Every structure is written in structure tokens, then in C-alpha cells.
XYZ file of C-alpha atoms in Angstrom:
407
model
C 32.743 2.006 -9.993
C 33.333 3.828 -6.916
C 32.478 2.117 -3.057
C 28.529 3.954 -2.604
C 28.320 4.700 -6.133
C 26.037 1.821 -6.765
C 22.971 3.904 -8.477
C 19.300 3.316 -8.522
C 18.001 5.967 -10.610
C 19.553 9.315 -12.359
C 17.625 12.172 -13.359
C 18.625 15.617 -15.512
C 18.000 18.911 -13.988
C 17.932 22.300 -15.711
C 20.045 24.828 -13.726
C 19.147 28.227 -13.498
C 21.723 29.126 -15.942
C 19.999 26.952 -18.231
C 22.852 24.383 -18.383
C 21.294 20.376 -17.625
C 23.548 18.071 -15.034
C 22.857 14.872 -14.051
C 21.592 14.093 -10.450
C 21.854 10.388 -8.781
C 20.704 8.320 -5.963
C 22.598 5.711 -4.573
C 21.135 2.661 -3.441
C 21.825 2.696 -0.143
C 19.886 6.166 -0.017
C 16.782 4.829 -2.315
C 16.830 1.022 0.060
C 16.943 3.314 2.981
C 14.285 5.820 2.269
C 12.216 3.013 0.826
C 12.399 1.159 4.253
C 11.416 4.416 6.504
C 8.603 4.574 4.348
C 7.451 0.989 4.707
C 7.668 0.856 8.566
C 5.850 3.898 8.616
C 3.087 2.843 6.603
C 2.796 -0.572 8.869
C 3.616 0.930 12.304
C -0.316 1.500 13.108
C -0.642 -2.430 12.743
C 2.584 -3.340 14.517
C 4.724 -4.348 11.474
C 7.136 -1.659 11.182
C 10.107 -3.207 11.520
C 8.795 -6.320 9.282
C 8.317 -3.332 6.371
C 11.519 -2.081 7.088
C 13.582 -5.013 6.611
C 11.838 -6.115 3.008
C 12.247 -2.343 2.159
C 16.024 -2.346 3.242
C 16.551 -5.387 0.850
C 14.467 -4.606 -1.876
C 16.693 -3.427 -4.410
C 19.973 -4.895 -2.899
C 20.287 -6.857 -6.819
C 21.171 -3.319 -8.384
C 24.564 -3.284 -6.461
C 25.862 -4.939 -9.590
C 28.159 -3.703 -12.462
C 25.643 -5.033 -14.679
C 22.952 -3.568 -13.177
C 24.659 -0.354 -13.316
C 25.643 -1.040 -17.213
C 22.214 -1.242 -17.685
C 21.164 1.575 -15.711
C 23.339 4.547 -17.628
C 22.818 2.812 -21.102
C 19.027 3.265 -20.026
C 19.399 6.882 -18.580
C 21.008 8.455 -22.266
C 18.728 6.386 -24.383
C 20.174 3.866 -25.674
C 18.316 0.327 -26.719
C 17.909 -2.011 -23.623
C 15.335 -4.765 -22.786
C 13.289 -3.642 -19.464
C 14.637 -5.639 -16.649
C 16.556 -7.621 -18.836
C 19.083 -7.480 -15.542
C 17.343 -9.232 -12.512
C 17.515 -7.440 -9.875
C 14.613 -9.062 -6.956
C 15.869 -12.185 -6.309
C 18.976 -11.141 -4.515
C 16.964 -10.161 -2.048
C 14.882 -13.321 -1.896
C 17.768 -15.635 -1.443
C 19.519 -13.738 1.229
C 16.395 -13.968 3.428
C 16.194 -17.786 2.773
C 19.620 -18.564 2.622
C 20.365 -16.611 5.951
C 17.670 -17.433 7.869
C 15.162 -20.121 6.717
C 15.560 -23.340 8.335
C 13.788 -26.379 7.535
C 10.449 -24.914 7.068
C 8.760 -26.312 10.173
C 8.870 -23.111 12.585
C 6.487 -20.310 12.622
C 9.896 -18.032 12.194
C 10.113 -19.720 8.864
C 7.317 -18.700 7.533
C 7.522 -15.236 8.068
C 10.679 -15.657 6.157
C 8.721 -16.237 3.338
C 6.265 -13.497 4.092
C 9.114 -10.717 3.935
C 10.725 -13.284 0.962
C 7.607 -12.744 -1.288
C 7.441 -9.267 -0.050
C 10.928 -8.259 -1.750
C 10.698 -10.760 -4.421
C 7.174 -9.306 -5.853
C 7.735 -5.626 -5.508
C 7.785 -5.550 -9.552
C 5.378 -8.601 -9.839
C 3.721 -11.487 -8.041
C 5.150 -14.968 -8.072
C 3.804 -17.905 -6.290
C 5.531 -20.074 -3.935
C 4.217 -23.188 -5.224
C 2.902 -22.551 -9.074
C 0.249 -24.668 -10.953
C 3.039 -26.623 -12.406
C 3.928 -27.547 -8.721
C 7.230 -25.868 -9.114
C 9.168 -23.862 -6.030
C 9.148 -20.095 -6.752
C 11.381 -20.223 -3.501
C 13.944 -22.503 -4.956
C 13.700 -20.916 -8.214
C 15.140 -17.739 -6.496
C 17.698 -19.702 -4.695
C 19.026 -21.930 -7.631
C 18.752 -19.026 -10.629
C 22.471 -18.338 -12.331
C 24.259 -15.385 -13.206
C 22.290 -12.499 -11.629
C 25.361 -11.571 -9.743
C 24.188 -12.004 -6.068
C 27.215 -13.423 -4.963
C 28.582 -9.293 -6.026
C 25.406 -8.046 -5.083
C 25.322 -9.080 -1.315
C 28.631 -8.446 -1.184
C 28.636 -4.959 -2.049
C 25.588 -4.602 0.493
C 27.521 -5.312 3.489
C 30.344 -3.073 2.080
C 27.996 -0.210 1.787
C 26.896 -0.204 5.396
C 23.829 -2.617 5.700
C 25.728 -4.783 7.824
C 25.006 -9.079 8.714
C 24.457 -7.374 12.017
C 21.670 -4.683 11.224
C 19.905 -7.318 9.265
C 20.036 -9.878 12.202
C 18.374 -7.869 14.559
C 16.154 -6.435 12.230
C 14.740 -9.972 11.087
C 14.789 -10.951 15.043
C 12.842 -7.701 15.504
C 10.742 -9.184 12.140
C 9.782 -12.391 13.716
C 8.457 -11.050 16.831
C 6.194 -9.203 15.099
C 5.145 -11.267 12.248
C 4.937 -14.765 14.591
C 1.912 -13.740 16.330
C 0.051 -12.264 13.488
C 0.971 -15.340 11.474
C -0.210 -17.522 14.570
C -3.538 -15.619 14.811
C -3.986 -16.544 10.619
C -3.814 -20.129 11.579
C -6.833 -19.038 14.582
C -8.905 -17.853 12.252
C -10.540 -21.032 10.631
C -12.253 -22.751 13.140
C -11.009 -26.265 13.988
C -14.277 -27.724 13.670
C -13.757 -27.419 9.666
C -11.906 -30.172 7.090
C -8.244 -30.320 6.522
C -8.318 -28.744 3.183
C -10.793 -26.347 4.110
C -8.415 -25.311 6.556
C -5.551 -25.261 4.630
C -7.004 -22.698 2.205
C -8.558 -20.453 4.307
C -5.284 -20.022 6.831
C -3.122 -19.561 2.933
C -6.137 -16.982 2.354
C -5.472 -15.258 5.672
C -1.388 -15.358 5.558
C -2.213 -14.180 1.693
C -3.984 -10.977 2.890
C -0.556 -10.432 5.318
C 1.676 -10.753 2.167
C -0.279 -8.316 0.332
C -0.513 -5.975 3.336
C 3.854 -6.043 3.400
C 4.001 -5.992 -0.454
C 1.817 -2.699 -0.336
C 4.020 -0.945 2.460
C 7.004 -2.029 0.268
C 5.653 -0.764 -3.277
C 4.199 2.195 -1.269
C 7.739 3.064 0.111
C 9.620 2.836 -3.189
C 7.228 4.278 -5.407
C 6.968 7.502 -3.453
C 11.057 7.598 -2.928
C 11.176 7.205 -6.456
C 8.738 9.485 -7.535
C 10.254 12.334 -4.785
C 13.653 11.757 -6.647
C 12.507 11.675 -9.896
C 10.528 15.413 -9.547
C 12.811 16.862 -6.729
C 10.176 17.269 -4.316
C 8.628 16.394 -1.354
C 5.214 15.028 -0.910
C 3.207 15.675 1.878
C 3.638 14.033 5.489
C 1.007 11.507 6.586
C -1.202 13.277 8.989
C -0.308 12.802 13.058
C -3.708 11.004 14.719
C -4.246 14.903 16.087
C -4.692 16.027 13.167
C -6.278 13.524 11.720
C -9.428 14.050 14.421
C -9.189 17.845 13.973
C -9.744 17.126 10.391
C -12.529 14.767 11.275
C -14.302 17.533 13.418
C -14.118 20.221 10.642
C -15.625 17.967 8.207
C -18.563 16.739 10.832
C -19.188 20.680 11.663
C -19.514 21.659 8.226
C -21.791 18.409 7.311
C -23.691 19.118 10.553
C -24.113 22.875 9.733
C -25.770 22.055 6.477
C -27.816 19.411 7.685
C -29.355 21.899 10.133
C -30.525 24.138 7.331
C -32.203 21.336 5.174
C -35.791 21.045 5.612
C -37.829 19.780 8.838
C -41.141 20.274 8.155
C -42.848 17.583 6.765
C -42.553 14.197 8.194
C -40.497 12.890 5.543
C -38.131 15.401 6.390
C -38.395 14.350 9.847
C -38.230 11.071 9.073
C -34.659 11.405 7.494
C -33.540 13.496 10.645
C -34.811 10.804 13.165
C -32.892 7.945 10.580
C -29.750 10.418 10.710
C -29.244 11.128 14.709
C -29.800 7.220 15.035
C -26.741 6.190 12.847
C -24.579 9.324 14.584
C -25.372 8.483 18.209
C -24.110 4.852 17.097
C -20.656 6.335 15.987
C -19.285 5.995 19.618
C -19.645 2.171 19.808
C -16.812 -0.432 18.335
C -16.479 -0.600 14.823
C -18.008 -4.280 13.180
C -20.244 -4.711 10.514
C -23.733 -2.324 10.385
C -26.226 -2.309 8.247
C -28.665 1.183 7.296
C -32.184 -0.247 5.556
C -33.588 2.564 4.563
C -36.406 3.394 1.827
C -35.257 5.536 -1.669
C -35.287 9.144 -0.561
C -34.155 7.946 2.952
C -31.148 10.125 3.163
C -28.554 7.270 3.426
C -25.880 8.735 1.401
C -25.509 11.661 4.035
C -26.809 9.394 7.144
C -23.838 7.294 6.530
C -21.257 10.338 6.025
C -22.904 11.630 9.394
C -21.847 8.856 11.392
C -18.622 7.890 9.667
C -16.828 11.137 9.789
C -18.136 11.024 13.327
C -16.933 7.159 14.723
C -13.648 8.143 12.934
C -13.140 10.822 15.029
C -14.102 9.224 18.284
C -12.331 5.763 16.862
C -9.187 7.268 15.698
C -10.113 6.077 12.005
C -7.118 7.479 9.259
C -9.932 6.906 6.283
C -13.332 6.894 4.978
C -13.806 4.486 2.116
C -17.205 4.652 0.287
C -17.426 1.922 -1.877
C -20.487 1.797 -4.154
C -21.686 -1.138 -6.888
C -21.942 0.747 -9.782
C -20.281 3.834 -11.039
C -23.772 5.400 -11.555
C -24.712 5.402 -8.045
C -20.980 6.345 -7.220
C -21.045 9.399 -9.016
C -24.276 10.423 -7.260
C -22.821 9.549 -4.165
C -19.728 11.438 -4.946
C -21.287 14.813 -5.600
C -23.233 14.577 -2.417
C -20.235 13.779 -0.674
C -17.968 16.632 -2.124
C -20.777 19.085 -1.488
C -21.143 18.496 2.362
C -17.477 17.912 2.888
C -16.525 21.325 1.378
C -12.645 20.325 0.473
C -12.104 18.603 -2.480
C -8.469 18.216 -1.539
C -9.462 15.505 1.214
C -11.437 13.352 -1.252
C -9.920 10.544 -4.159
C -11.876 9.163 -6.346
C -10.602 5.909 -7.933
C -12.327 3.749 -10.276
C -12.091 3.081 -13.729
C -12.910 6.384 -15.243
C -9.907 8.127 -13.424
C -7.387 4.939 -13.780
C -4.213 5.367 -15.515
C -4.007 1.241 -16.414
C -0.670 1.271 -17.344
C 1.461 3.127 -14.334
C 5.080 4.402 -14.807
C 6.637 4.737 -11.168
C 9.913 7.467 -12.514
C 6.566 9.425 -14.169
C 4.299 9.501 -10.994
C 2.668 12.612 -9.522
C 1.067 12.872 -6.068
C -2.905 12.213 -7.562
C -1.233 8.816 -9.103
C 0.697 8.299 -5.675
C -2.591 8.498 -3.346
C -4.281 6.088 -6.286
C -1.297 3.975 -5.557
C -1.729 3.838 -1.239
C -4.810 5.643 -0.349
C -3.366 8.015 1.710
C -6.183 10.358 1.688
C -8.612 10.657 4.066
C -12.071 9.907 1.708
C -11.812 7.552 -0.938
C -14.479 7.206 -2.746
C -14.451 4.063 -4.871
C -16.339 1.309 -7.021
C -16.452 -2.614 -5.542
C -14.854 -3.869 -8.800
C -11.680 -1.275 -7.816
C -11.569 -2.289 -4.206
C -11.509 -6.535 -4.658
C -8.933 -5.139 -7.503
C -7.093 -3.446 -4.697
C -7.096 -6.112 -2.718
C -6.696 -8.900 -4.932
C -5.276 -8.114 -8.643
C -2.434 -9.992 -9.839
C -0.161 -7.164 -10.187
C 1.841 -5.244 -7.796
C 0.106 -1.658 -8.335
C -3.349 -0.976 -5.789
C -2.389 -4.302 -4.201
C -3.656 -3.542 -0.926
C -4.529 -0.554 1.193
C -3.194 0.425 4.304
C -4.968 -0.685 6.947
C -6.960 1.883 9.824
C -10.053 2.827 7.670
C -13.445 2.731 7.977
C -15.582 1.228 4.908
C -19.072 2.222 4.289
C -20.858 0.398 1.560
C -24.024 1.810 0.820
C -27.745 -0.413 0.147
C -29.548 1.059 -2.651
């Protein structure tokens, strides 16, 4: 096979003289585009380089002739195992072979942060299993999945020792600190193990948080190349406030033609201007008690649409306990809001269980990162998002603000 002919996905396409050709992707162009996307999903928390790199070396174990065997066999339908040829631990072992040391420096261990990052981007595996075996050394000790070709046709392509270097240097700077901070968290005054579980806890949520910039970046590449388009840009923080301020005007116009005679109605005004005039003060955790027929469904829309705009918030995430309640709060919500296309709803009415990335459209994409600006959700899906096993919904991207509503 040709020098930059390594190929991560093929696709037919119907000319307008009705004839079908075949259109590829390299992997350099899908590794690339995957890692663009990543840092820009993590540059709002400072890990955008960090993304980068795990996106960069993501699919580095397709730049095999095996991988490619597999790969056109696949494309014209003929009978092959899925991923009977590995192609995430090349990745994995490059990171620790190149540069983890001995385990003992805090450069180390974000090693294994953008390690599990590449390594799970098709499903988790543990560093340390019940069985008390090395996931780690697993990667590093496995036979015949060619990375010996793979790597080597990665630095032949263009992602040079060099551009890796100073993008893991850039890495560490960025991931040190945050990891550092993880290890702040639990207070000292607490037992050993106690400790130990909450900091894994803590680093956990940081894996999670680089996995989903990862999967984020090469589902959407994949899905763009798959359907020849283009989704849609993620929204500058200008426009993201403009959008804030239209919604907020419209909620506020049609809160100023409800009711205000009685005292009830009052009543829900006086609970309403409360919760807005907080909107200007640091986000944390609040709490609205308010009686059945207190108005808290819109009281809480009030002042969320109005601290993110004065906060610079990207989303508003309702999450409600049952999908009763959510679908009461939902219609409320869509009819003040006044544009459905600003609102997802994901829970398990709407999920598609079983996800096929070469198959996604743009509603399965935003169930996939979030990226819309109202998300309205049940608590089940979001300690799913955060937490489930598999690599799909496993964590959103951060800058939101959650409301969770007391019935």
C-alpha cells in the first residue's frame, strides 16, 4: 500500500450521473481531525493540548496491512469478526513505552490518564482489574498486533517523535496541576484507604472527562465523513450570551402576561424575582423550597438562563427524578423557550441503546456530547453519563449549569 494510504474508513457516493465511487480517509486526516476536535472540546477547562495528543494517537494501530486487509474486506461485505484486528493498544504502549518512567512522578500519571484515554475509546479497561492483573502491561506485553509497523508508519506519515514530545510536554503541564489538585481534594484529616479511593474517584472523573473529548472528536469526524457533511460549529461565548438573552426576553415577556392578581399569583412572582436577582452571584449549590403550585419549574428557568448569561454558562441541564415529572417539566420548558432547536431531551424513551458511530446523525451526535444548550434529562441518564461502563455518554463536557428540581 501506498506511503498516506493507510485508511480509516471508506464510504460510496452516488455521482450525479448516477455512477457510485468510492471515497476514503486516511488516517492521518481522521487522527488529525479527531485531535482538533478533542482540544476544542477541553480548551474551556485548560486541557486542550492533553485532548489533542490522545486524539492524535488514537487510531495510530490502523496503520497496519492487516488493519487495512480488514478494513476493504469489511467495506464490500465480505465475512469479518468486528475488531478481530486490534487496533487501541498501539497507542497505549507508545505513551508508556516513550514516556512513563518508574511510576513515582506526577508526569507519570498523567501518562496513564492520556494512556486510558486512547486505550478505551472503543471500551473501558482497568488499570488494575479484580483479578489484580496490569491492564497497562497487558497493552505493553500483547503479540502480534503489528505496533512495531504501526508506529513506524506513524512517524513516516508526518506525526513526528518531535510533535509528540512537545505535545506530551505541553500534556503534562496541563494535566500535573489538575492531577495535583485530585490528590487536594480529600482532606488529610481522613484514613489511608479512604484517601486512596476518593483521590482514584477524583483522577477517575479526569479520565472520563479526556475519554469524552476523545470519543466526542472521533465520533463526529467519523460521522462528518461517513454523510459528507458538516455539522454545526460550537457556539463562540458571544453568541452563546446573545442566545441566553433571547431566551430570558422571551421567558420574561410571558411571565409578564401571566396572572398577578391574587396573592398566589403574587406569591409566585415575589418567589421568581428572588431566584433571578440571585443569578449574578457565583455559581455553588442552591436550593428553591417551594410549595406544589409554587412556580419552580419556571422560577428555576428564570434564573438559570439568566446566571448563564451573566456567568458565561455553555448549558442548562435540567435533570429531573422521574420521567413523569420530566415530561411535565419539559413541556413547560419548550413552551417559554420558544425554539425547540436549542433543547435535547435524553433519557430512556429517546435512547438508541445500541449506537453505530459510521450510522450517526447530528440528534444521536448531541446525545453523544451535549452540545446543545438545554438538556433536559432524567438522574438515572446523567449518573449513566457520568459513570456507565461503556464508552458512549461517558461524560459531558464541562461549563454547564445543572438545575435539579424539588418536587
Amino acid at each position: 500500500m501506498e506511503q498516506n494510504q493507510f485508511l480509516a474508513h471508506i464510504r460510496k457516493e452516488t455521482c450525479a450521473n448516477g455512477r457510485e465511487v468510492e471515497i476514503t480517509q486516511t488516517v492521518e486526516a481522521h487522527c488529525r481531525q479527531t485531535a482538533d476536535y478533542a482540544a476544542d472540546a477541553l480548551d474551556c477547562v485548560g486541557l486542550s493540548q492533553s485532548a489533542r495528543l490522545a486524539g492524535l494517537l488514537h487510531d495510530c494501530g490502523k496503520l497496519t496491512q492487516a488493519y487495512q486487509t480488514y478494513l476493504i474486506r469489511a467495506f464490500h461485505g465480505e465475512p469479518v469478526r468486528r475488531g478481530s484486528v486490534n487496533h487501541t493498544f498501539a497507542g497505549v504502549r507508545l505513551l508508556l513505552e516513550r514516556y512513563h518512567q518508574d511510576g513515582t512522578e506526577m508526569s507519570d500519571v498523567a501518562c496513564e490518564v492520556l494512556a486510558l484515554a486512547v486505550g478505551s475509546h472503543h471500551g473501558w479497561f482497568d488499570c488494575v482489574d479484580e483479578h489484580q492483573k496490569s491492564g497497562f502491561q497487558h497493552r505493553l506485553t500483547k503479540a502480534d498486533i503489528g505496533y512495531e509497523e504501526a508506529i513506524g508508519n506513524l512517524f513516516q506519515l508526518g506525526i513526528t517523535p518531535a510533535e509528540l514530545d512537545s505535545l506530551f510536554e505541553a500534556a503534562s503541564v496541563e494535566l500535573c496541576p489538575a492531577l495535583e489538585h485530585t490528590c487536594n481534594m480529600t482532606g488529610e484529616d481522613v484514613e489511608d484507604t479512604q484517601y486512596d479511593a476518593e483521590t482514584a474517584f477524583y483522577a477517575g472523573l479526569l479520565v472520563r472527562l479526556m475519554l469524552s473529548a476523545v470519543v466526542e472528536g472521533d465520533r463526529r469526524d467519523t460521522a462528518e465523513f461517513m454523510q459528507g457533511v458538516h455539522f454545526a460549529l460550537r457556539r463562540t461565548d458571544e453568541e452563546l450570551r446573545s442566545l441566553w438573552g433571547g431566551c430570558l426576553a422571551r421567558v420574561e415577556q410571558k411571565l409578564d402576561g401571566l396572572p398577578h392578581d391574587s396573592e398566589i399569583d403574587r406569591a409566585r412572582r415575589e418567589i421568581s424575582d428572588r431566584c433571578k436577582a440571585g443569578a449574578t452571584l457565583p455559581g455553588g449549590i442552591l436550593r428553591l423550597n417551594a410549595p406544589t403550585g409554587g412556580g419552580k419549574t419556571l422560577t428555576s428557568l428564570r434564573y438559570a438562563l439568566a446566571h448563564a448569561e451573566a456567568a458565561g454558562k455553555r448549558r442548562l441541564i435540567f435533570v429531573s427524578p422521574l420521567l413523569t415529572i420530566l415530561d411535565q417539566n419539559a413541556r413547560v420548558i419548550r413552551d417559554y423557550v420558544q425554539d425547540d432547536s436549542l433543547i435535547l431531551e435524553h433519557h430512556s424513551n429517546l435512547v438508541r441503546e445500541e449506537s453505530i458511530p459510521d450510522e450517526m446523525d447530528e440528534r444521536e451526535l448531541l446525545m453523544e456530547n451535549w452540545d446543545a444548550p438545554i438538556i433536559i434529562t432524567t438522574l438515572v441518564q446523567l449518573l449513566n453519563t457520568l459513570f456507565s461502563g461503556k464508552n458512549e455518554r461517558s461524560a459531558p463536557i464541562p461549563g454547564s449549569v445543572r438545575q435539579r428540581h424539588r418536587h
